[in-house]
PDB file of C-alpha atoms and ligand atoms in Angstrom:
ATOM      1  CA  MET J  30      46.722  -0.483  27.926  1.00  0.00           C
ATOM      2  CA  PRO J  31      50.200  -1.051  28.826  1.00  0.00           C
ATOM      3  CA  ASN J  32      52.910  -0.385  26.004  1.00  0.00           C
ATOM      4  CA  ASP J  33      55.571  -2.770  27.517  1.00  0.00           C
ATOM      5  CA  GLU J  34      57.738  -5.444  26.290  1.00  0.00           C
ATOM      6  CA  GLU J  35      54.680  -8.035  26.555  1.00  0.00           C
ATOM      7  CA  GLU J  36      52.293  -5.915  24.845  1.00  0.00           C
ATOM      8  CA  GLN J  37      54.875  -5.127  21.913  1.00  0.00           C
ATOM      9  CA  ASP J  38      55.138  -8.613  21.936  1.00  0.00           C
ATOM     10  CA  ARG J  39      51.542  -9.309  21.401  1.00  0.00           C
ATOM     11  CA  LEU J  40      50.930  -6.577  18.716  1.00  0.00           C
ATOM     12  CA  ALA J  41      54.191  -8.316  16.951  1.00  0.00           C
ATOM     13  CA  PHE J  42      51.696 -11.427  16.889  1.00  0.00           C
ATOM     14  CA  MET J  43      48.725  -9.256  15.703  1.00  0.00           C
ATOM     15  CA  HIS J  44      50.504  -7.975  12.716  1.00  0.00           C
ATOM     16  CA  HIS J  45      51.435 -11.336  11.589  1.00  0.00           C
ATOM     17  CA  LEU J  46      47.727 -12.625  12.153  1.00  0.00           C
ATOM     18  CA  PHE J  47      46.501  -9.263  10.431  1.00  0.00           C
ATOM     19  CA  LYS J  48      49.148 -10.467   7.468  1.00  0.00           C
ATOM     20  CA  LEU J  49      47.665 -13.976   7.162  1.00  0.00           C
ATOM     21  CA  MET J  50      44.423 -12.992   6.618  1.00  0.00           C
ATOM     22  CA  LEU J  51      45.613 -10.934   3.609  1.00  0.00           C
ATOM     23  CA  GLY J  52      47.662 -13.920   2.286  1.00  0.00           C
ATOM     24  CA  GLY J  53      50.846 -11.422   3.385  1.00  0.00           C
ATOM     25  CA  GLU J  54      49.550  -8.463   1.806  1.00  0.00           C
ATOM     26  CA  LEU J  55      49.498  -5.382   4.353  1.00  0.00           C
ATOM     27  CA  PHE J  56      46.382  -3.485   2.905  1.00  0.00           C
ATOM     28  CA  ARG J  57      43.077  -3.955   0.694  1.00  0.00           C
ATOM     29  CA  ALA J  58      42.670  -0.430  -0.793  1.00  0.00           C
ATOM     30  CA  PRO J  59      43.562  -0.461  -4.069  1.00  0.00           C
ATOM     31  CA  ILE J  60      46.635   1.989  -3.542  1.00  0.00           C
ATOM     32  CA  GLY J  61      50.030   1.224  -5.545  1.00  0.00           C
ATOM     33  CA  GLN J  62      48.170   0.287  -8.631  1.00  0.00           C
ATOM     34  CA  GLY J  63      49.708   2.743 -11.700  1.00  0.00           C
ATOM     35  CA  GLN J  64      50.848   5.449  -9.777  1.00  0.00           C
ATOM     36  CA  GLN J  65      52.798   5.071  -6.103  1.00  0.00           C
ATOM     37  CA  PRO J  66      51.241   6.774  -3.097  1.00  0.00           C
ATOM     38  CA  GLU J  67      53.364   9.965  -2.389  1.00  0.00           C
ATOM     39  CA  ARG J  68      52.731  10.139   1.450  1.00  0.00           C
ATOM     40  CA  ILE J  69      51.052   7.858   3.524  1.00  0.00           C
ATOM     41  CA  LEU J  70      50.170   7.899   6.930  1.00  0.00           C
ATOM     42  CA  ASP J  71      49.361   4.966   9.593  1.00  0.00           C
ATOM     43  CA  VAL J  72      47.199   6.382  12.246  1.00  0.00           C
ATOM     44  CA  GLY J  73      48.059   4.264  16.514  1.00  0.00           C
ATOM     45  CA  THR J  74      51.260   2.977  14.589  1.00  0.00           C
ATOM     46  CA  GLY J  75      52.052   1.057  17.840  1.00  0.00           C
ATOM     47  CA  THR J  76      54.966  -0.759  17.431  1.00  0.00           C
ATOM     48  CA  GLY J  77      55.304   0.572  14.081  1.00  0.00           C
ATOM     49  CA  VAL J  78      55.979  -2.794  12.215  1.00  0.00           C
ATOM     50  CA  TRP J  79      53.504  -2.023   9.373  1.00  0.00           C
ATOM     51  CA  ALA J  80      55.088   1.326   8.256  1.00  0.00           C
ATOM     52  CA  LEU J  81      57.921   0.029   8.580  1.00  0.00           C
ATOM     53  CA  GLU J  82      56.803  -2.569   6.152  1.00  0.00           C
ATOM     54  CA  MET J  83      55.249  -0.291   4.305  1.00  0.00           C
ATOM     55  CA  ALA J  84      58.148   1.898   3.697  1.00  0.00           C
ATOM     56  CA  GLU J  85      59.879  -1.194   2.314  1.00  0.00           C
ATOM     57  CA  ASP J  86      57.414  -2.185  -0.228  1.00  0.00           C
ATOM     58  CA  PHE J  87      57.105   1.770  -1.458  1.00  0.00           C
ATOM     59  CA  PRO J  88      60.748   3.034  -1.369  1.00  0.00           C
ATOM     60  CA  ASN J  89      59.765   6.172  -3.215  1.00  0.00           C
ATOM     61  CA  SER J  90      56.933   6.890  -0.901  1.00  0.00           C
ATOM     62  CA  GLU J  91      57.235   8.771   2.389  1.00  0.00           C
ATOM     63  CA  ILE J  92      55.507   6.825   5.727  1.00  0.00           C
ATOM     64  CA  VAL J  93      54.441   8.581   8.780  1.00  0.00           C
ATOM     65  CA  GLY J  94      53.364   6.762  11.556  1.00  0.00           C
ATOM     66  CA  THR J  95      51.795   8.353  14.780  1.00  0.00           C
ATOM     67  CA  ASP J  96      50.877   7.313  18.462  1.00  0.00           C
ATOM     68  CA  LEU J  97      50.057   8.526  21.735  1.00  0.00           C
ATOM     69  CA  SER J  98      52.726   5.901  22.532  1.00  0.00           C
ATOM     70  CA  PRO J  99      56.700   6.331  22.070  1.00  0.00           C
ATOM     71  CA  ILE J 100      57.218   2.825  21.422  1.00  0.00           C
ATOM     72  CA  GLN J 101      58.640   2.841  17.774  1.00  0.00           C
ATOM     73  CA  PRO J 102      62.016   1.844  17.037  1.00  0.00           C
ATOM     74  CA  ASN J 103      64.804   4.819  16.972  1.00  0.00           C
ATOM     75  CA  TRP J 104      66.075   3.584  13.577  1.00  0.00           C
ATOM     76  CA  ALA J 105      63.769   3.461  10.448  1.00  0.00           C
ATOM     77  CA  PRO J 106      64.056   4.240   6.947  1.00  0.00           C
ATOM     78  CA  PRO J 107      64.703   7.442   5.790  1.00  0.00           C
ATOM     79  CA  ASN J 108      61.203   7.284   4.210  1.00  0.00           C
ATOM     80  CA  CYS J 109      59.615   6.566   7.450  1.00  0.00           C
ATOM     81  CA  THR J 110      58.896   8.847  10.197  1.00  0.00           C
ATOM     82  CA  PHE J 111      57.433   8.436  13.629  1.00  0.00           C
ATOM     83  CA  MET J 112      56.081  10.844  15.940  1.00  0.00           C
ATOM     84  CA  ILE J 113      53.886  11.857  18.719  1.00  0.00           C
ATOM     85  CA  ASP J 114      50.281  12.895  17.965  1.00  0.00           C
ATOM     86  CA  ASP J 115      47.003  12.353  19.966  1.00  0.00           C
ATOM     87  CA  ALA J 116      44.247  11.102  17.089  1.00  0.00           C
ATOM     88  CA  GLU J 117      41.410  12.315  19.050  1.00  0.00           C
ATOM     89  CA  SER J 118      42.895  15.547  18.945  1.00  0.00           C
ATOM     90  CA  ASP J 119      43.669  18.050  16.365  1.00  0.00           C
ATOM     91  CA  TRP J 120      46.083  16.173  13.525  1.00  0.00           C
ATOM     92  CA  ALA J 121      49.371  17.553  13.684  1.00  0.00           C
ATOM     93  CA  PHE J 122      49.264  18.085   9.832  1.00  0.00           C
ATOM     94  CA  SER J 123      48.688  21.276   7.819  1.00  0.00           C
ATOM     95  CA  LYS J 124      46.555  21.446   5.101  1.00  0.00           C
ATOM     96  CA  ASP J 125      49.061  20.742   2.312  1.00  0.00           C
ATOM     97  CA  GLU J 126      50.812  17.729   3.980  1.00  0.00           C
ATOM     98  CA  ALA J 127      47.545  15.566   2.986  1.00  0.00           C
ATOM     99  CA  PHE J 128      48.129  11.691   2.492  1.00  0.00           C
ATOM    100  CA  ASP J 129      47.134   9.736  -0.345  1.00  0.00           C
ATOM    101  CA  TYR J 130      46.502   6.623   1.713  1.00  0.00           C
ATOM    102  CA  ILE J 131      45.858   7.056   5.135  1.00  0.00           C
ATOM    103  CA  HIS J 132      45.913   3.570   7.698  1.00  0.00           C
ATOM    104  CA  ALA J 133      44.814   2.330  11.148  1.00  0.00           C
ATOM    105  CA  ARG J 134      44.866  -0.527  12.655  1.00  0.00           C
ATOM    106  CA  VAL J 135      43.387  -1.990  16.103  1.00  0.00           C
ATOM    107  CA  MET J 136      42.008   1.376  17.195  1.00  0.00           C
ATOM    108  CA  GLY J 137      38.834   0.060  18.771  1.00  0.00           C
ATOM    109  CA  GLY J 138      38.965   0.603  22.484  1.00  0.00           C
ATOM    110  CA  GLY J 139      40.995   3.522  22.064  1.00  0.00           C
ATOM    111  CA  ILE J 140      38.766   6.353  20.112  1.00  0.00           C
ATOM    112  CA  GLY J 141      35.938   7.978  21.588  1.00  0.00           C
ATOM    113  CA  ASP J 142      34.093   9.661  19.014  1.00  0.00           C
ATOM    114  CA  TRP J 143      34.532   7.927  15.636  1.00  0.00           C
ATOM    115  CA  GLN J 144      32.932  10.512  13.403  1.00  0.00           C
ATOM    116  CA  ARG J 145      35.469  13.052  14.496  1.00  0.00           C
ATOM    117  CA  PHE J 146      38.335  10.552  14.336  1.00  0.00           C
ATOM    118  CA  LEU J 147      36.783   9.752  10.305  1.00  0.00           C
ATOM    119  CA  GLU J 148      36.194  13.447   9.550  1.00  0.00           C
ATOM    120  CA  GLN J 149      39.805  14.019  10.460  1.00  0.00           C
ATOM    121  CA  THR J 150      40.979  10.962   8.190  1.00  0.00           C
ATOM    122  CA  TYR J 151      38.936  12.493   5.548  1.00  0.00           C
ATOM    123  CA  GLU J 152      39.800  16.239   6.005  1.00  0.00           C
ATOM    124  CA  HIS J 153      43.992  14.885   5.415  1.00  0.00           C
ATOM    125  CA  VAL J 154      43.512  12.540   2.567  1.00  0.00           C
ATOM    126  CA  LYS J 155      43.818  13.991  -0.638  1.00  0.00           C
ATOM    127  CA  PRO J 156      40.541  14.037  -3.194  1.00  0.00           C
ATOM    128  CA  GLY J 157      40.906  10.495  -4.836  1.00  0.00           C
ATOM    129  CA  GLY J 158      43.047   9.417  -1.904  1.00  0.00           C
ATOM    130  CA  TRP J 159      42.028   6.400   0.055  1.00  0.00           C
ATOM    131  CA  VAL J 160      41.821   5.823   3.929  1.00  0.00           C
ATOM    132  CA  GLU J 161      41.331   1.897   5.423  1.00  0.00           C
ATOM    133  CA  MET J 162      40.643   0.908   8.927  1.00  0.00           C
ATOM    134  CA  GLN J 163      41.104  -2.553   9.819  1.00  0.00           C
ATOM    135  CA  GLU J 164      39.767  -4.073  12.761  1.00  0.00           C
ATOM    136  CA  TYR J 165      38.210  -7.484  14.466  1.00  0.00           C
ATOM    137  CA  GLU J 166      35.473  -7.848  16.074  1.00  0.00           C
ATOM    138  CA  ALA J 167      35.892  -8.777  20.114  1.00  0.00           C
ATOM    139  CA  TRP J 168      32.982 -11.327  19.349  1.00  0.00           C
ATOM    140  CA  ILE J 169      33.000 -14.878  19.492  1.00  0.00           C
ATOM    141  CA  HIS J 170      31.363 -16.912  16.701  1.00  0.00           C
ATOM    142  CA  SER J 171      30.412 -20.915  15.417  1.00  0.00           C
ATOM    143  CA  ASP J 172      28.676 -22.118  12.303  1.00  0.00           C
ATOM    144  CA  ASP J 173      28.008 -25.272  14.156  1.00  0.00           C
ATOM    145  CA  GLY J 174      26.577 -23.525  17.473  1.00  0.00           C
ATOM    146  CA  THR J 175      29.535 -24.575  19.662  1.00  0.00           C
ATOM    147  CA  HIS J 176      30.379 -21.350  20.544  1.00  0.00           C
ATOM    148  CA  GLU J 177      26.973 -21.269  22.745  1.00  0.00           C
ATOM    149  CA  GLN J 178      29.120 -23.951  25.355  1.00  0.00           C
ATOM    150  CA  ALA J 179      32.444 -21.666  25.667  1.00  0.00           C
ATOM    151  CA  THR J 180      30.385 -19.855  28.087  1.00  0.00           C
ATOM    152  CA  VAL J 181      33.140 -17.846  30.326  1.00  0.00           C
ATOM    153  CA  ILE J 182      34.549 -16.739  26.867  1.00  0.00           C
ATOM    154  CA  MET J 183      30.702 -15.782  25.945  1.00  0.00           C
ATOM    155  CA  GLU J 184      30.245 -13.979  29.144  1.00  0.00           C
ATOM    156  CA  TRP J 185      33.683 -11.963  29.165  1.00  0.00           C
ATOM    157  CA  GLN J 186      33.487 -10.683  25.535  1.00  0.00           C
ATOM    158  CA  GLN J 187      29.924  -9.303  26.708  1.00  0.00           C
ATOM    159  CA  LYS J 188      31.897  -7.771  30.278  1.00  0.00           C
ATOM    160  CA  ILE J 189      34.503  -6.468  28.206  1.00  0.00           C
ATOM    161  CA  ASP J 190      31.863  -5.123  25.537  1.00  0.00           C
ATOM    162  CA  GLU J 191      29.915  -3.399  28.682  1.00  0.00           C
ATOM    163  CA  ALA J 192      32.988  -1.909  29.822  1.00  0.00           C
ATOM    164  CA  SER J 193      34.570  -0.538  27.150  1.00  0.00           C
ATOM    165  CA  ARG J 194      31.241   1.077  26.253  1.00  0.00           C
ATOM    166  CA  LYS J 195      30.810   2.688  29.815  1.00  0.00           C
ATOM    167  CA  PHE J 196      34.673   3.777  29.689  1.00  0.00           C
ATOM    168  CA  GLY J 197      33.355   5.703  26.802  1.00  0.00           C
ATOM    169  CA  LYS J 198      35.833   4.179  23.736  1.00  0.00           C
ATOM    170  CA  LYS J 199      34.123   1.291  22.328  1.00  0.00           C
ATOM    171  CA  MET J 200      35.946  -1.842  21.331  1.00  0.00           C
ATOM    172  CA  ASN J 201      33.290  -3.655  19.039  1.00  0.00           C
ATOM    173  CA  VAL J 202      33.338  -0.644  15.964  1.00  0.00           C
ATOM    174  CA  ALA J 203      34.512  -3.306  13.438  1.00  0.00           C
ATOM    175  CA  ALA J 204      31.147  -4.007  12.042  1.00  0.00           C
ATOM    176  CA  GLN J 205      29.869  -0.225  11.797  1.00  0.00           C
ATOM    177  CA  LEU J 206      33.127   1.191  10.526  1.00  0.00           C
ATOM    178  CA  LYS J 207      31.535   0.895   6.767  1.00  0.00           C
ATOM    179  CA  GLY J 208      28.285   2.932   7.674  1.00  0.00           C
ATOM    180  CA  TRP J 209      30.421   5.541   9.706  1.00  0.00           C
ATOM    181  CA  MET J 210      32.882   6.135   6.587  1.00  0.00           C
ATOM    182  CA  GLU J 211      29.608   6.587   4.598  1.00  0.00           C
ATOM    183  CA  GLN J 212      28.239   9.251   6.492  1.00  0.00           C
ATOM    184  CA  VAL J 213      31.146  11.193   6.455  1.00  0.00           C
ATOM    185  CA  GLY J 214      31.504  11.239   2.807  1.00  0.00           C
ATOM    186  CA  PHE J 215      33.705   8.375   1.946  1.00  0.00           C
ATOM    187  CA  ILE J 216      32.570   6.786  -1.726  1.00  0.00           C
ATOM    188  CA  ASN J 217      33.329   3.391  -2.876  1.00  0.00           C
ATOM    189  CA  VAL J 218      33.527   1.971   0.501  1.00  0.00           C
ATOM    190  CA  GLN J 219      34.124  -2.004   0.568  1.00  0.00           C
ATOM    191  CA  ASP J 220      33.974  -3.862   3.889  1.00  0.00           C
ATOM    192  CA  ASP J 221      35.812  -7.325   3.060  1.00  0.00           C
ATOM    193  CA  THR J 222      35.065  -9.520   6.085  1.00  0.00           C
ATOM    194  CA  TYR J 223      36.996 -12.454   6.847  1.00  0.00           C
ATOM    195  CA  LYS J 224      36.486 -15.333   9.322  1.00  0.00           C
ATOM    196  CA  ALA J 225      39.636 -15.970  11.457  1.00  0.00           C
ATOM    197  CA  PRO J 226      39.359 -19.291  13.336  1.00  0.00           C
ATOM    198  CA  VAL J 227      40.312 -19.457  16.819  1.00  0.00           C
ATOM    199  CA  GLY J 228      42.520 -22.664  17.383  1.00  0.00           C
ATOM    200  CA  SER J 229      43.640 -25.287  15.047  1.00  0.00           C
ATOM    201  CA  TRP J 230      40.224 -26.863  14.217  1.00  0.00           C
ATOM    202  CA  PRO J 231      40.162 -25.985  10.317  1.00  0.00           C
ATOM    203  CA  LYS J 232      40.985 -28.933   8.002  1.00  0.00           C
ATOM    204  CA  SER J 233      42.901 -26.288   5.759  1.00  0.00           C
ATOM    205  CA  PRO J 234      46.586 -25.787   6.422  1.00  0.00           C
ATOM    206  CA  ARG J 235      46.421 -22.262   5.882  1.00  0.00           C
ATOM    207  CA  LEU J 236      43.213 -21.654   7.915  1.00  0.00           C
ATOM    208  CA  LYS J 237      44.702 -24.004  10.603  1.00  0.00           C
ATOM    209  CA  GLU J 238      47.872 -21.916  10.681  1.00  0.00           C
ATOM    210  CA  ILE J 239      45.419 -18.803  10.756  1.00  0.00           C
ATOM    211  CA  GLY J 240      44.051 -20.580  13.794  1.00  0.00           C
ATOM    212  CA  ARG J 241      46.608 -21.582  16.053  1.00  0.00           C
ATOM    213  CA  VAL J 242      48.148 -17.625  15.528  1.00  0.00           C
ATOM    214  CA  SER J 243      44.857 -16.266  16.441  1.00  0.00           C
ATOM    215  CA  LYS J 244      44.511 -18.311  19.452  1.00  0.00           C
ATOM    216  CA  VAL J 245      48.034 -17.142  21.016  1.00  0.00           C
ATOM    217  CA  THR J 246      46.646 -13.341  19.892  1.00  0.00           C
ATOM    218  CA  VAL J 247      43.439 -13.861  21.722  1.00  0.00           C
ATOM    219  CA  TRP J 248      45.260 -15.876  24.858  1.00  0.00           C
ATOM    220  CA  GLU J 249      47.680 -12.810  24.750  1.00  0.00           C
ATOM    221  CA  ALA J 250      44.639  -9.973  24.727  1.00  0.00           C
ATOM    222  CA  ILE J 251      43.078 -11.448  27.294  1.00  0.00           C
ATOM    223  CA  GLU J 252      45.405 -10.173  30.030  1.00  0.00           C
ATOM    224  CA  PRO J 253      45.794  -6.706  29.037  1.00  0.00           C
ATOM    225  CA  TYR J 254      42.339  -5.818  27.997  1.00  0.00           C
ATOM    226  CA  THR J 255      40.743  -7.207  31.484  1.00  0.00           C
ATOM    227  CA  LEU J 256      42.679  -6.028  33.922  1.00  0.00           C
ATOM    228  CA  ALA J 257      42.248  -2.338  32.218  1.00  0.00           C
ATOM    229  CA  LEU J 258      39.115  -2.389  32.114  1.00  0.00           C
ATOM    230  CA  PHE J 259      37.350  -4.444  34.676  1.00  0.00           C
ATOM    231  CA  THR J 260      39.408  -3.006  37.461  1.00  0.00           C
ATOM    232  CA  ARG J 261      38.883   0.647  36.200  1.00  0.00           C
ATOM    233  CA  VAL J 262      35.332   0.396  34.806  1.00  0.00           C
ATOM    234  CA  LEU J 263      33.940  -2.680  36.692  1.00  0.00           C
ATOM    235  CA  GLY J 264      35.001  -2.243  40.040  1.00  0.00           C
ATOM    236  CA  TYR J 265      36.827  -5.596  40.046  1.00  0.00           C
ATOM    237  CA  SER J 266      40.281  -5.545  42.355  1.00  0.00           C
ATOM    238  CA  ALA J 267      43.362  -6.345  40.835  1.00  0.00           C
ATOM    239  CA  GLU J 268      43.000  -9.975  42.686  1.00  0.00           C
ATOM    240  CA  GLU J 269      39.502 -10.748  41.077  1.00  0.00           C
ATOM    241  CA  ALA J 270      40.232  -9.732  37.680  1.00  0.00           C
ATOM    242  CA  ARG J 271      43.551 -11.698  37.871  1.00  0.00           C
ATOM    243  CA  ASP J 272      41.528 -14.835  38.599  1.00  0.00           C
ATOM    244  CA  TYR J 273      38.759 -14.095  35.939  1.00  0.00           C
ATOM    245  CA  VAL J 274      41.683 -13.831  33.558  1.00  0.00           C
ATOM    246  CA  GLU J 275      42.525 -17.425  34.223  1.00  0.00           C
ATOM    247  CA  LYS J 276      39.288 -18.941  34.009  1.00  0.00           C
ATOM    248  CA  VAL J 277      39.095 -17.469  30.524  1.00  0.00           C
ATOM    249  CA  ARG J 278      42.339 -18.527  29.530  1.00  0.00           C
ATOM    250  CA  GLU J 279      41.410 -21.925  30.667  1.00  0.00           C
ATOM    251  CA  GLU J 280      38.653 -22.477  28.987  1.00  0.00           C
ATOM    252  CA  LEU J 281      40.072 -21.183  25.613  1.00  0.00           C
ATOM    253  CA  LEU J 282      43.139 -23.270  26.200  1.00  0.00           C
ATOM    254  CA  ARG J 283      40.862 -26.530  26.703  1.00  0.00           C
ATOM    255  CA  SER J 284      37.985 -25.779  24.093  1.00  0.00           C
ATOM    256  CA  SER J 285      37.886 -27.714  21.329  1.00  0.00           C
ATOM    257  CA  TYR J 286      34.767 -25.651  20.268  1.00  0.00           C
ATOM    258  CA  HIS J 287      34.765 -24.313  16.012  1.00  0.00           C
ATOM    259  CA  LEU J 288      35.353 -20.688  17.339  1.00  0.00           C
ATOM    260  CA  TYR J 289      36.093 -18.038  14.756  1.00  0.00           C
ATOM    261  CA  VAL J 290      36.164 -14.115  14.823  1.00  0.00           C
ATOM    262  CA  LEU J 291      35.998 -11.409  12.174  1.00  0.00           C
ATOM    263  CA  PHE J 292      38.318  -9.514  10.685  1.00  0.00           C
ATOM    264  CA  HIS J 293      36.750  -6.238   8.867  1.00  0.00           C
ATOM    265  CA  PHE J 294      39.137  -4.624   6.340  1.00  0.00           C
ATOM    266  CA  VAL J 295      37.219  -1.250   5.374  1.00  0.00           C
ATOM    267  CA  TYR J 296      38.330   1.151   3.036  1.00  0.00           C
ATOM    268  CA  GLY J 297      36.818   4.029   0.959  1.00  0.00           C
ATOM    269  CA  GLN J 298      38.198   6.657  -1.157  1.00  0.00           C
ATOM    270  CA  LYS J 299      37.516  10.523  -0.476  1.00  0.00           C
ATOM    271  CA  PRO J 300      35.728  12.139  -3.973  1.00  0.00           C
ATOM    272  CA  LEU J 301      37.953  14.014  -6.365  1.00  0.00           C
ATOM    273  CA  GLU J 302      35.184  16.683  -5.919  1.00  0.00           C
ATOM    274  CA  GLY J 303      35.092  17.035  -2.201  1.00  0.00           C
TER     275      GLY J 303
HETATM  276  C1  SAM T 412      46.105  -2.145  19.088  1.00  0.00           C
HETATM  277  S1  SAM T 412      47.533  -1.201  19.648  1.00  0.00           S
HETATM  278  C2  SAM T 412      47.575  -1.229  17.393  1.00  0.00           C
HETATM  279  C3  SAM T 412      48.699  -0.809  17.172  1.00  0.00           C
HETATM  280  C4  SAM T 412      49.244  -0.685  15.290  1.00  0.00           C
HETATM  281  N1  SAM T 412      48.011  -0.230  15.009  1.00  0.00           N
HETATM  282  C5  SAM T 412      49.089  -2.499  14.988  1.00  0.00           C
HETATM  283  O1  SAM T 412      48.268  -2.783  14.221  1.00  0.00           O
HETATM  284  O2  SAM T 412      50.193  -3.090  15.153  1.00  0.00           O
HETATM  285  C6  SAM T 412      46.912   0.373  19.511  1.00  0.00           C
HETATM  286  C7  SAM T 412      47.767   1.484  19.411  1.00  0.00           C
HETATM  287  O3  SAM T 412      46.530   2.920  19.233  1.00  0.00           O
HETATM  288  C8  SAM T 412      47.404   3.831  20.036  1.00  0.00           C
HETATM  289  N2  SAM T 412      46.431   4.873  20.612  1.00  0.00           N
HETATM  290  C9  SAM T 412      45.239   4.442  21.372  1.00  0.00           C
HETATM  291  N3  SAM T 412      44.687   6.150  21.513  1.00  0.00           N
HETATM  292  C10 SAM T 412      44.940   6.600  20.555  1.00  0.00           C
HETATM  293  C11 SAM T 412      44.985   8.149  20.468  1.00  0.00           C
HETATM  294  N4  SAM T 412      44.065   8.753  20.536  1.00  0.00           N
HETATM  295  N5  SAM T 412      45.885   8.692  19.585  1.00  0.00           N
HETATM  296  C12 SAM T 412      47.093   7.857  18.794  1.00  0.00           C
HETATM  297  N6  SAM T 412      47.717   6.805  19.106  1.00  0.00           N
HETATM  298  C13 SAM T 412      45.945   5.832  19.923  1.00  0.00           C
HETATM  299  C14 SAM T 412      48.055   2.978  20.943  1.00  0.00           C
HETATM  300  O4  SAM T 412      49.007   3.932  21.963  1.00  0.00           O
HETATM  301  C15 SAM T 412      48.196   1.668  20.338  1.00  0.00           C
HETATM  302  O5  SAM T 412      49.926   1.981  20.298  1.00  0.00           O
END
């Protein structure tokens, strides 16, 4: 995936969307109730916007954001630091640097071995601490069957899913995260799932706003994911992939279908004896 300015704008929209889904909150795990977390980790932090906002909300906590790509701002409040670290290799932290809370958002498509990844979150969280994965399903639904008329988008999502599997870094992991976290040993695992409408079709003003933002977010995601996966994995030329992007975007713009995607906020706790 690119890490240029356009991609960073896309991540800013996506951040806004995740917060809208949670009524302005940054997480679902029961942290900060009573004792404040000392150390918080954001894996695959991207532009670092989530980590920076957590640093503001938890001024007495230390927030660390890691990523492969150095696109975080040079300036950060003193309780927020960023470092380059590959989430798929052994993490850079020692045992006595454990975290109270570990967060990762939209890592689907970036991780090959989810079991290993979740095992590392388990290793690096303190007993009694929480780990939270925030992911959306790259899969459209509707409750009235209208999604079946969105034939180009349906075909596109199938191809993206197939290409990401072939590439070895599956995109659609959201619905499996709860089971995987339980297998690794987390307890009290919750999967809070929300419908995000795509487009301004809902009647409720809150859902309408979510729908508008999510439509822009989907529109912006179509190009980078298609160009990367279709050319590298499915054998499309750059021109063919670009034509495909136009076709999918066209259908998204003109569709009046009642589409939604599912957002999963999956969080679990490391047992005190673990
Ligand atoms: C879709 S972006 C999400 C960014 C951020 N979590 C957010 O929600 O705004 C995925 C991020 O994961 C990073 N990433 C992908 N694979 C990674 C890996 N193996 N180790 C660390 N970061 C990784 C990418 O560089 C990118 O910044």
